CSV table of C-alpha atoms and ligand atoms in Angstrom, one decimal:
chain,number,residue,atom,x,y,z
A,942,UNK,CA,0.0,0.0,0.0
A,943,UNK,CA,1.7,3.9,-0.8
A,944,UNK,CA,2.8,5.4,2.4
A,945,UNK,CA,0.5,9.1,2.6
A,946,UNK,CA,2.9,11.1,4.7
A,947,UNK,CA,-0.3,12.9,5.4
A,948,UNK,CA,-2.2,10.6,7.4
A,949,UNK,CA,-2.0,10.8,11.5
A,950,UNK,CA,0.7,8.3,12.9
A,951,UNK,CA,-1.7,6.0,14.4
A,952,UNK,CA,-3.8,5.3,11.2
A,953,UNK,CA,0.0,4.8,9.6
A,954,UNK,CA,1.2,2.5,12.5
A,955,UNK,CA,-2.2,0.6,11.8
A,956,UNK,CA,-2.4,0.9,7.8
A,957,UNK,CA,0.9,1.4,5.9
A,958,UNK,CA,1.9,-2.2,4.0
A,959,UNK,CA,-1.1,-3.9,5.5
A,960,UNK,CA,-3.1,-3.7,2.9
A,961,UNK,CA,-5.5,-6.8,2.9
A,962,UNK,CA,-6.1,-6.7,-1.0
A,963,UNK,CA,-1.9,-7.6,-1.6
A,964,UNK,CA,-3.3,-11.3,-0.6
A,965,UNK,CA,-5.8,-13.3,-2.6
A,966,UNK,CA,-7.8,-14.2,0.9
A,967,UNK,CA,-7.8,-10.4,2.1
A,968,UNK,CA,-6.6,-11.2,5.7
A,969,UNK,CA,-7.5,-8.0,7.5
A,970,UNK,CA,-4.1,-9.2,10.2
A,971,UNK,CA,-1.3,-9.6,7.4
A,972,UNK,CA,-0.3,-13.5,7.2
A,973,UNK,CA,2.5,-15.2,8.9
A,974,UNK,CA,4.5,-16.8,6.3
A,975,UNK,CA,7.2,-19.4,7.5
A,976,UNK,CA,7.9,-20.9,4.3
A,977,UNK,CA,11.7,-20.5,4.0
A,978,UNK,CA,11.7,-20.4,-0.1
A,979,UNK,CA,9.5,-20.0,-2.7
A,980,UNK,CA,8.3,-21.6,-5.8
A,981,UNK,CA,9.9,-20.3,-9.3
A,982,UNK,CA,8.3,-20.4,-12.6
A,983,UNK,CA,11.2,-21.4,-14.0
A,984,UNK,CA,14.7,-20.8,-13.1
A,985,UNK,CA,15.7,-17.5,-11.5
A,986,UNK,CA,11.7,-16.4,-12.5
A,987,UNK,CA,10.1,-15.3,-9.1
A,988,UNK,CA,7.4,-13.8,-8.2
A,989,UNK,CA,9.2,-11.2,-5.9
A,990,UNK,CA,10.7,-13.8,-3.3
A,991,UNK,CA,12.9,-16.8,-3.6
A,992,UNK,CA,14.4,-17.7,-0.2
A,993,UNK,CA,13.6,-16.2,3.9
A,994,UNK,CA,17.0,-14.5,3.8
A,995,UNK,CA,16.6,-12.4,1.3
A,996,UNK,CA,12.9,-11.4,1.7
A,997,UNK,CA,9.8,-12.8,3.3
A,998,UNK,CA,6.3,-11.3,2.9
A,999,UNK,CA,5.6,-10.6,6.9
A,1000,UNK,CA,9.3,-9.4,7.2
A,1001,UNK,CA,8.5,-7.0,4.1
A,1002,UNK,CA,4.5,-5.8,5.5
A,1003,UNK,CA,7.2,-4.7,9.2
A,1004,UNK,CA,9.3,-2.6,6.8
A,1005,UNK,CA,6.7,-0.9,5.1
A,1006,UNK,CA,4.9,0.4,8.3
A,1007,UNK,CA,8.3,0.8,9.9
A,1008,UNK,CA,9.4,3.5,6.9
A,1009,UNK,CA,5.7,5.0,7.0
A,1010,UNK,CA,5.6,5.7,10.7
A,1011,UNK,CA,9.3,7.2,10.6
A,1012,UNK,CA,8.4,9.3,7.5
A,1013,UNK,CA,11.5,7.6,5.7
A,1014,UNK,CA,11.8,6.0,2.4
A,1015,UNK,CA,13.4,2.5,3.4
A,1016,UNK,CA,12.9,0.1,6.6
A,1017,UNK,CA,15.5,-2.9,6.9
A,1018,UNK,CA,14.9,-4.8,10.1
A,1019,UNK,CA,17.5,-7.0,11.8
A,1020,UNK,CA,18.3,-9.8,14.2
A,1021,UNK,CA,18.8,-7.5,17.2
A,1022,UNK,CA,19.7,-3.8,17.7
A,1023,UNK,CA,23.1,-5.0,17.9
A,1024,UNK,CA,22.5,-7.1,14.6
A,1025,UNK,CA,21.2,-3.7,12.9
A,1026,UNK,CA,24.7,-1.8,14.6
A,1027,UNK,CA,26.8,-4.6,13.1
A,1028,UNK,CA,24.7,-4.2,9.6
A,1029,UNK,CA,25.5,0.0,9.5
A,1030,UNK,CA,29.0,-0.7,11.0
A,1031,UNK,CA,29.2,-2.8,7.7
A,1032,UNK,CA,29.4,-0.3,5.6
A,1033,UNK,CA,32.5,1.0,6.9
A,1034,UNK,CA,35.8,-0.2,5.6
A,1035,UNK,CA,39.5,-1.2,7.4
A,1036,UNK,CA,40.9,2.8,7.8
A,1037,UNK,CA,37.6,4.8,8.1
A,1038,UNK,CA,36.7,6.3,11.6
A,1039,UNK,CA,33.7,7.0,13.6
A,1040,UNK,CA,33.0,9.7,16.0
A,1041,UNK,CA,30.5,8.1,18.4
A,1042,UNK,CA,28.7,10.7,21.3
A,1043,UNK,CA,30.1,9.1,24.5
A,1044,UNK,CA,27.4,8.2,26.6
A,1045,UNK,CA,25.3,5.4,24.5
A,1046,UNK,CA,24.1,2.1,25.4
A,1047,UNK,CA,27.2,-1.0,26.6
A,1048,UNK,CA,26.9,-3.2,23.9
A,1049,UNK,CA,27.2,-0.5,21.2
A,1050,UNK,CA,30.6,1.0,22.5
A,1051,UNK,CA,31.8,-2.8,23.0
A,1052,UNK,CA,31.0,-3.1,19.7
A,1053,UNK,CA,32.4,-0.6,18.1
A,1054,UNK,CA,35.9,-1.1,20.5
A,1055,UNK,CA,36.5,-4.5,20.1
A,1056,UNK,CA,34.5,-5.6,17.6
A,1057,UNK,CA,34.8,-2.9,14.6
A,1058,UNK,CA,38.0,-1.9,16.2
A,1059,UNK,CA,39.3,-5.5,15.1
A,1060,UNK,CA,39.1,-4.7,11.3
A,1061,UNK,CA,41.0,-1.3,11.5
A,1062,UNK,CA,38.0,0.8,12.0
A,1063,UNK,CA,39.1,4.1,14.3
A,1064,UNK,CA,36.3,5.1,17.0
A,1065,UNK,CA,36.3,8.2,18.9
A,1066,UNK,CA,34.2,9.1,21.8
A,1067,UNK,CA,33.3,12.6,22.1
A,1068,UNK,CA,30.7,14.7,24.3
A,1069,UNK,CA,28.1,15.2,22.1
A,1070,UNK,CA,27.2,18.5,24.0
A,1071,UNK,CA,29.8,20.3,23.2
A,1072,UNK,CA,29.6,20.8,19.7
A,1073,UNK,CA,32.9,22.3,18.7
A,1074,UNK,CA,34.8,19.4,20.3
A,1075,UNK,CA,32.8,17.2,18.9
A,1076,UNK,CA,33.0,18.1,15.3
A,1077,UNK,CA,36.9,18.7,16.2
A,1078,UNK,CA,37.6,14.8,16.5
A,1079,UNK,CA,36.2,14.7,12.6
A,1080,UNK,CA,39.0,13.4,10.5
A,1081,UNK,CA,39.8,13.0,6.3
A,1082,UNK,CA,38.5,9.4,6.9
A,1083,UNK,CA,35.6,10.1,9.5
A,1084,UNK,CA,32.9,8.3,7.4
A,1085,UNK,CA,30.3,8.1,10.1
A,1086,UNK,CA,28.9,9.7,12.7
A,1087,UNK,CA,26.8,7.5,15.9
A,1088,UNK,CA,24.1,9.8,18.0
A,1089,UNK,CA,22.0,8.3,21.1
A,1090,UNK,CA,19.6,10.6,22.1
A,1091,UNK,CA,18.4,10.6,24.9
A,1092,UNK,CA,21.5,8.5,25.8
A,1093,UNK,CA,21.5,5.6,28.1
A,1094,UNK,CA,21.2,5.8,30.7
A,1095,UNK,CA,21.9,8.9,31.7
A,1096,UNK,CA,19.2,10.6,29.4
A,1097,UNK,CA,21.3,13.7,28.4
A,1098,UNK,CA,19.7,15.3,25.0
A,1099,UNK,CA,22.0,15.9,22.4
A,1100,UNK,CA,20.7,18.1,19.6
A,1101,UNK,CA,20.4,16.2,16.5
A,1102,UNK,CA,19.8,19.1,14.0
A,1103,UNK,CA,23.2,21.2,15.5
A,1104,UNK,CA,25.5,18.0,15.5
A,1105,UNK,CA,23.9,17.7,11.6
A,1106,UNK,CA,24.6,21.0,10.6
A,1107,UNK,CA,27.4,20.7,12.0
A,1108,UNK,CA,28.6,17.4,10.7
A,1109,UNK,CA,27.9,18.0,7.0
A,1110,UNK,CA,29.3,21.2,7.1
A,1111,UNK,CA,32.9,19.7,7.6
A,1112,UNK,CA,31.6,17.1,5.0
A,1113,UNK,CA,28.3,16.2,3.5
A,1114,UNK,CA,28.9,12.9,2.7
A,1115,UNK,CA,29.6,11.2,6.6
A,1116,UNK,CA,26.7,9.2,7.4
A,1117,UNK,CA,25.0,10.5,10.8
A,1118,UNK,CA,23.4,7.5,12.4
A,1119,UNK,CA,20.7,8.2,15.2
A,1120,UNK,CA,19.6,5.5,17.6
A,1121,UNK,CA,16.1,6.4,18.4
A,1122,UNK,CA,15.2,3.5,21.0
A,1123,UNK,CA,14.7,5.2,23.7
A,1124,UNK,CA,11.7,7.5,22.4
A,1125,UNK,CA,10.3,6.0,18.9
A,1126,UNK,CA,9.2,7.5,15.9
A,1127,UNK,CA,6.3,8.5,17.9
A,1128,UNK,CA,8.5,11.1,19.7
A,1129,UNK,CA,11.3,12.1,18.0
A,1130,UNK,CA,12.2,11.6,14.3
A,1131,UNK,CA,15.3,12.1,13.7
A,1132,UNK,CA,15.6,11.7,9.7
A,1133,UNK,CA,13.0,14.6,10.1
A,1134,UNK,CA,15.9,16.4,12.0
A,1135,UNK,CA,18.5,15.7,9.2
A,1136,UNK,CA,20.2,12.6,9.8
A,1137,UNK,CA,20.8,9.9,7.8
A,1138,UNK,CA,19.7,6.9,9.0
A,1139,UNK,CA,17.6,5.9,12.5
A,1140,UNK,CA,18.4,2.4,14.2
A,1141,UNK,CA,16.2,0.9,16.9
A,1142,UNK,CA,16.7,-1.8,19.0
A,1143,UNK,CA,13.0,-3.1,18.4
A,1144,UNK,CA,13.4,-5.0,21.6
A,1145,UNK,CA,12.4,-2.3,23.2
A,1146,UNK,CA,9.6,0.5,22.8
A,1147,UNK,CA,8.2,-0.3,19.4
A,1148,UNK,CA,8.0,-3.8,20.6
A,1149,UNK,CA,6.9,-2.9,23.8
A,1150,UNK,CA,5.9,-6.5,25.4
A,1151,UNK,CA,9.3,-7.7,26.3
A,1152,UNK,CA,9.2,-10.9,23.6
A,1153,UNK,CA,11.2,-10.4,20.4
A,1154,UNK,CA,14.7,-9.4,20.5
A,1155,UNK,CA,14.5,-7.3,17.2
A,1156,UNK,CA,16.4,-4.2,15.4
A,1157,UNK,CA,15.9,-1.7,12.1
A,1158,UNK,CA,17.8,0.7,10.7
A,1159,UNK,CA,15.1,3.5,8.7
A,1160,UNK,CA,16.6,5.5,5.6
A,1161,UNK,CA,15.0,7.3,3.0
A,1162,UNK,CA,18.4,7.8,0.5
A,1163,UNK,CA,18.1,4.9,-2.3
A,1164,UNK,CA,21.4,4.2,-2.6
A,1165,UNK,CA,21.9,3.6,1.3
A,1166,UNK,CA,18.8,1.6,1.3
A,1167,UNK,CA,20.9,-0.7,-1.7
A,1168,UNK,CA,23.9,-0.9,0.2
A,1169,UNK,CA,22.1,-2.2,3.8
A,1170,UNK,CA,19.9,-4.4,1.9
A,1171,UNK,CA,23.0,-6.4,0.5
A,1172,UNK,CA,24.6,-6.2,4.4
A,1173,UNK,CA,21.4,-7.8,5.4
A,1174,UNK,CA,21.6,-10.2,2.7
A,1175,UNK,CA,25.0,-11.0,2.7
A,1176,UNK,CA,25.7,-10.9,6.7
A,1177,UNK,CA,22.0,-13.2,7.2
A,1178,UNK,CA,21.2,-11.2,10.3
A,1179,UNK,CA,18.1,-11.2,9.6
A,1180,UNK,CA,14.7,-11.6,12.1
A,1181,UNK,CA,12.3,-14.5,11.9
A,1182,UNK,CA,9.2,-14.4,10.5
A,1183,UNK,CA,7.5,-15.3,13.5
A,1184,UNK,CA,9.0,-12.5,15.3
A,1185,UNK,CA,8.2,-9.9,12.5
A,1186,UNK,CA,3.9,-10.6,13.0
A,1187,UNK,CA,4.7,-9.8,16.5
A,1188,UNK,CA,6.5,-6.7,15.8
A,1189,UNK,CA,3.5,-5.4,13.1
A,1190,UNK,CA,0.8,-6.5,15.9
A,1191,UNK,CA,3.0,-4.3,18.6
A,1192,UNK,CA,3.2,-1.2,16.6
A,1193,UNK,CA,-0.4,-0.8,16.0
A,1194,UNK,CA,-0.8,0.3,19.8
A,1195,UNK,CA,2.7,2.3,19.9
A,1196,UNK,CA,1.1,5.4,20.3
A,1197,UNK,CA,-1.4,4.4,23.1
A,1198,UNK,CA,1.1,2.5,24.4
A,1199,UNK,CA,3.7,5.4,24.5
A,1200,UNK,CA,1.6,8.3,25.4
A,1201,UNK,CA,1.2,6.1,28.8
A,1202,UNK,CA,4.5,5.5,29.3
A,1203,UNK,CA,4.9,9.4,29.4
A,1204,UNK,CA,2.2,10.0,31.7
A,1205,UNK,CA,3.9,6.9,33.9
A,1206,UNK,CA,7.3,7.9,33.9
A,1207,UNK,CA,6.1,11.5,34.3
A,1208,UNK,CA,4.3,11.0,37.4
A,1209,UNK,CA,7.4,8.6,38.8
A,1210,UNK,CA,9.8,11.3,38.1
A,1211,UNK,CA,8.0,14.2,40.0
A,1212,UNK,CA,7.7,11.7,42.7
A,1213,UNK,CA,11.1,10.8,42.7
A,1214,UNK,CA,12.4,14.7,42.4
A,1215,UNK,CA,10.5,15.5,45.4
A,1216,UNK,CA,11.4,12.5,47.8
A,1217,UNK,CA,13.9,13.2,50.6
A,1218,UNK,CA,15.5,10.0,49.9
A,1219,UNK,CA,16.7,10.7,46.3
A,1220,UNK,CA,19.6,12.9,45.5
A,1221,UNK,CA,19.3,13.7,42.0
A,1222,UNK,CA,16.6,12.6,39.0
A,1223,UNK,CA,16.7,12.5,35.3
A,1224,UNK,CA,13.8,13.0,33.2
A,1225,UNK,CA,13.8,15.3,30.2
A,1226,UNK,CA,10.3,16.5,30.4
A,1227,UNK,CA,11.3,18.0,34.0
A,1228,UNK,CA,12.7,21.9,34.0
A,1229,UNK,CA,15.3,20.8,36.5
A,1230,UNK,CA,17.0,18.6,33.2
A,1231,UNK,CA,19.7,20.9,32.4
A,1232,UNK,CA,18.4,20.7,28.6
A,1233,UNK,CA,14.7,20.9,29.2
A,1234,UNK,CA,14.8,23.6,26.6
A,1235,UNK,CA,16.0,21.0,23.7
A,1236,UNK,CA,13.9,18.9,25.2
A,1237,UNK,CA,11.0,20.6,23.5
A,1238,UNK,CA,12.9,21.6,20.5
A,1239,UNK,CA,13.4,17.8,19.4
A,1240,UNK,CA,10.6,15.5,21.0
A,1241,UNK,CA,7.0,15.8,21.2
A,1242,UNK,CA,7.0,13.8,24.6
A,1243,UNK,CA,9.1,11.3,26.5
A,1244,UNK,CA,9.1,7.7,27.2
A,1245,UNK,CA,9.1,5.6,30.8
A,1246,UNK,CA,13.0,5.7,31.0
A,1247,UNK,CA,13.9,7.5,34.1
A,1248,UNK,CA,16.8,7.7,36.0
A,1249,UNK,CA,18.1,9.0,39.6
A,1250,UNK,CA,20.6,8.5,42.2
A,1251,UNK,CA,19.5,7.0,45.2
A,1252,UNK,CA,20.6,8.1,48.9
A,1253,UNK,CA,20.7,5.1,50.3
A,1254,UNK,CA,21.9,1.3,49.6
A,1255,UNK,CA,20.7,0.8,45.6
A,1256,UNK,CA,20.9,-3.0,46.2
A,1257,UNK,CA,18.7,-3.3,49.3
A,1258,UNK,CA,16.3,-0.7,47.4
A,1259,UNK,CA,16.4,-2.9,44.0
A,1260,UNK,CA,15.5,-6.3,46.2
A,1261,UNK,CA,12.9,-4.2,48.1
A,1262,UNK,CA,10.6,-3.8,44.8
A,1263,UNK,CA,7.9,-5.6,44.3
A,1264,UNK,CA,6.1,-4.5,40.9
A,1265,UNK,CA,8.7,-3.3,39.3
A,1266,UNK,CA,11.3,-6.1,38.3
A,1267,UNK,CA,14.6,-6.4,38.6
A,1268,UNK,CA,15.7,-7.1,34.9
A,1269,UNK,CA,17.6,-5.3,31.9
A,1270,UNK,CA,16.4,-4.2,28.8
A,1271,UNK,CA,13.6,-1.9,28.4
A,1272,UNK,CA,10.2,-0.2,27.0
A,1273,UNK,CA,7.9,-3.3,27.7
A,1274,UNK,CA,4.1,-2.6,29.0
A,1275,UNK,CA,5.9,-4.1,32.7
A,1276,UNK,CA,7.9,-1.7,34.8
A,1277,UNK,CA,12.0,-2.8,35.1
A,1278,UNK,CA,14.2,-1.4,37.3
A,1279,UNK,CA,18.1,-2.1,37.0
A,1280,UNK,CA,21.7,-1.1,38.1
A,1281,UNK,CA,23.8,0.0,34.7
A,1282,UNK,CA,26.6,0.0,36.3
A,1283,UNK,CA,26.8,-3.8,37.1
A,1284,UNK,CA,24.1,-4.7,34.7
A,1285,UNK,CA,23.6,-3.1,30.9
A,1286,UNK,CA,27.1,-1.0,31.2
A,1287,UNK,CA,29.1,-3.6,33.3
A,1288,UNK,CA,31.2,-3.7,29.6
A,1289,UNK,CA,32.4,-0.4,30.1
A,1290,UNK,CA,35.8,0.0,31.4
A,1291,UNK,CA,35.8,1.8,35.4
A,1292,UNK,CA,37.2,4.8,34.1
A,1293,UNK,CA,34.3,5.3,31.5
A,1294,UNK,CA,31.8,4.8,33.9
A,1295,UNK,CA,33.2,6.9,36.3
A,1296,UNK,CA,33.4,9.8,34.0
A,1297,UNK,CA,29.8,9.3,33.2
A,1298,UNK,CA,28.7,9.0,36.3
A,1299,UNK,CA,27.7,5.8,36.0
A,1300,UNK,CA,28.2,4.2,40.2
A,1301,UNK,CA,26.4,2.0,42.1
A,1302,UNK,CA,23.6,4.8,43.5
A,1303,UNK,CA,22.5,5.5,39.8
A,1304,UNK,CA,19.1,3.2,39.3
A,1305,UNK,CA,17.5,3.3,36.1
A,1306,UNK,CA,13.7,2.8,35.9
A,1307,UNK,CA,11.8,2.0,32.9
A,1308,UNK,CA,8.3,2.7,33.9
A,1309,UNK,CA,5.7,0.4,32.2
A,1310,UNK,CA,1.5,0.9,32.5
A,1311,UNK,CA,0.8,-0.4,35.3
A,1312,UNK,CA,-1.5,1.8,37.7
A,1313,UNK,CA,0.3,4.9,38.1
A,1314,UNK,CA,-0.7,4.9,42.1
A,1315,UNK,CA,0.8,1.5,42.4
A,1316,UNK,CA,3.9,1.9,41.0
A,1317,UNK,CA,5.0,5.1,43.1
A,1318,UNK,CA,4.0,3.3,46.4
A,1319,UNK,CA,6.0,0.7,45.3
A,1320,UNK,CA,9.3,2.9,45.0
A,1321,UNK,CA,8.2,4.6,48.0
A,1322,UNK,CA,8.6,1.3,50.2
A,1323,UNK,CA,11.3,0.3,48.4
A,1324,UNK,CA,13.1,3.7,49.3
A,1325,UNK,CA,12.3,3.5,52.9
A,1326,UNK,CA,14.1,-0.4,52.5
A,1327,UNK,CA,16.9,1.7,51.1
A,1328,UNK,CA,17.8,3.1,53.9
A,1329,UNK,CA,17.3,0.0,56.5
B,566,LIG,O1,19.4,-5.7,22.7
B,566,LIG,P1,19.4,-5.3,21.2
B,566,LIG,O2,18.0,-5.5,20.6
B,566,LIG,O3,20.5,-6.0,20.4
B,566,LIG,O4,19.6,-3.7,21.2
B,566,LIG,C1,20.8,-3.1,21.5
B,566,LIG,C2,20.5,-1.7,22.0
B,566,LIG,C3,20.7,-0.7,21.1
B,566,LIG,N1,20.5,0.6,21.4
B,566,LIG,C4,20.0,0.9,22.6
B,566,LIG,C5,19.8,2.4,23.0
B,566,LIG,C6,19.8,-0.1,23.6
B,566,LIG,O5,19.4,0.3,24.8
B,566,LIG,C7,20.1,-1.4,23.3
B,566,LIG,C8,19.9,-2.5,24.2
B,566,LIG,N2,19.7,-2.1,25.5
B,566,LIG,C9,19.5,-2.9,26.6
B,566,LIG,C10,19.4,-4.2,26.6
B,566,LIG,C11,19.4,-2.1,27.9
B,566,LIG,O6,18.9,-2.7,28.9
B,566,LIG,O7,19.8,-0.9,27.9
């Protein structure tokens, strides 16, 4: 079905490349097709698939609403996030450098140090605040350029159009790569905002119910959209079919689903900001986030993902909790509290996570839909076993 860049993001999220009449039976719910090939009229004559790898007709309805809903051209989706990192990080070659902001998720900057590092790819970490320095560490072979925003887990903004401008004044051909995880299409759009590509780990909001392990990568230039399509190919990181009807059935309630994360994770954050037991919160929608301003520049709203330092023992306040769960990852309907730095940043070195701020009294909550009431009273006995 054409993607109308006019119509509201819901009716896309429910709509775009779910068109009944593309099957002969008009399933209103797209169909589920496992078959891993396809029959041929003859040899090398198919009827636009030939084998699961290299297209699939449920994988192919995902990346149709997945480019709708981001108002790109292109969706590719991917085994993980980390699977859709690898696929972008493919397109590099031994000699080129990245400039990546420096607070982003664990498994990215492993990545990209001992993974990409491996085939003579040069990373640089740089604050992605300061915009000078940043577009400072760009060198004659910087070929890409790796955003978080907000970053995890620390939730600092950086300003996507400025690093842009900024980036592809030096040189317009560097790819800028934004990973948009932690706020979805339905808040922030960064393609919209100049860059060039947008990578999710689908795991996480878009999924939103904690059961596939998923990534994409968005783009609307062609010829990017050639080049990843080949990676995807030739790499075989791709997602199962299985896990691609879950993905289509998930986004059609992203919207619902994320405005009540924000009113959730609004709600814990004011609560948190004014409890005695709390030294310091992070939430961008509050004025007290020292780029509250950007905040509503670049996003129309914010997600669950909060994060604070606690006053008292973060352990005996994690094993206090008893709605929230005490799990990594993030953005499913059930609340999740963890500890980054033992649990999703344990990878970075101490020194990394000290400059961050990343110690054991920073707890980072991603607040699901549960009751609203519930989930405060349950941080507020849990904060009281804090300090026991
Ligand atoms: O887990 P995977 O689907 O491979 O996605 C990796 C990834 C990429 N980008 C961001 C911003 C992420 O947060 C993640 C995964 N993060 C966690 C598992 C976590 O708990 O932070």
């Amino acid at each position: 079905m054409p993607t109308n860049t006019e119509e509201g993001f819901a009716t896309k999220a429910i709509h775009a490349g779910q068109d009944p009449l593309q099957w002969n039976y008009c399933p209103v719910v797209g169909p589920l097709v496992m078959s891993t090939t396809f029959r041929q009229d003859g040899p090398a004559e198919h009827r636009g698939f030939e084998y699961g790898r290299s297209g699939n007709p449920t994988r192919n309805m995902l990346e149709t609403t997945l480019a709708a809903i981001e108002n790109g051209k292109h969706g590719l989706t991917f085994a993980s996030g980390l699977g859709a990192t690898t696929a972008l990080g493919a397109l590099l070659e031994s000699g080129d450098h990245i400039v990546c902001v420096d607070d982003i998720y664990g498994g990215t900057s492993r990545y990209f140090r001992t993974c990409l590092s491996k085939n003579k790819i040069e990373i640089s970490f740089a604050d992605g605040n300061n915009i000078k320095n940043f577009t400072n560490t760009i060198k004659n072979n910087t070929k890409m350029v790796w955003i978080e925003s907000p970053t995890n887990p620390l939730l600092k903004l950086i300003d996507i159009r400025a690093i842009v401008d900024a980036v592809k004044a030096v040189r317009s051909d560097i790819i800028v790569v934004v990973d948009n995880s932690f706020l979805t299409c339905y808040f922030q759009r960064p393609l919209e905002l100049g860059a060039d590509a947008v990578i999710y780990s689908i795991t996480k909001y878009m999924n939103g119910h904690s059961d596939v392990v998923m990534g994409a990568v968005i783009v609307r230039s062609d010829e990017l959209e050639k080049r990843l399509r080949y990676i995807q190919n030739a790499l075989g990181i791709v997602p199962s079919p299985f896990d691609c009807s879950q993905v289509s059935r998930s986004l059609k309630t992203l919207e619902v689903r994320m405005k009540q994360h924000m009113k959730n994770g609004l709600a814990v954050a004011k609560f948190l900001e004014a409890h005695p037991h709390v030294t310091r919160v992070f939430h961008p929608l509050l004025p007290s986030h020292p780029q509250h301003e950007l905040s509503k520049k670049q996003m129309s709203g914010h997600s669950g993902m909060v994060s604070f330092y606690v006053e008292g023992d973060s352990s005996k306040f994690l094993k206090a909790l008893k709605i929230f769960v005490v799990a990594e990852s993030l953005g499913g309907y059930e609340s999740l509290a963890e500890l980054p730095s033992t649990m999703t940043h344990a990878s970075l070195t101490q020194e990394a996570r000290d400059e961050l701020g990343i110690n054991d009294k920073l707890i980072r909550l991603s607040v699901g839909i549960e009751t609203e009431s519930d989930l405060i009273a349950d941080l507020d006995q849990a904060l009281k076993a804090s300090l026991l």
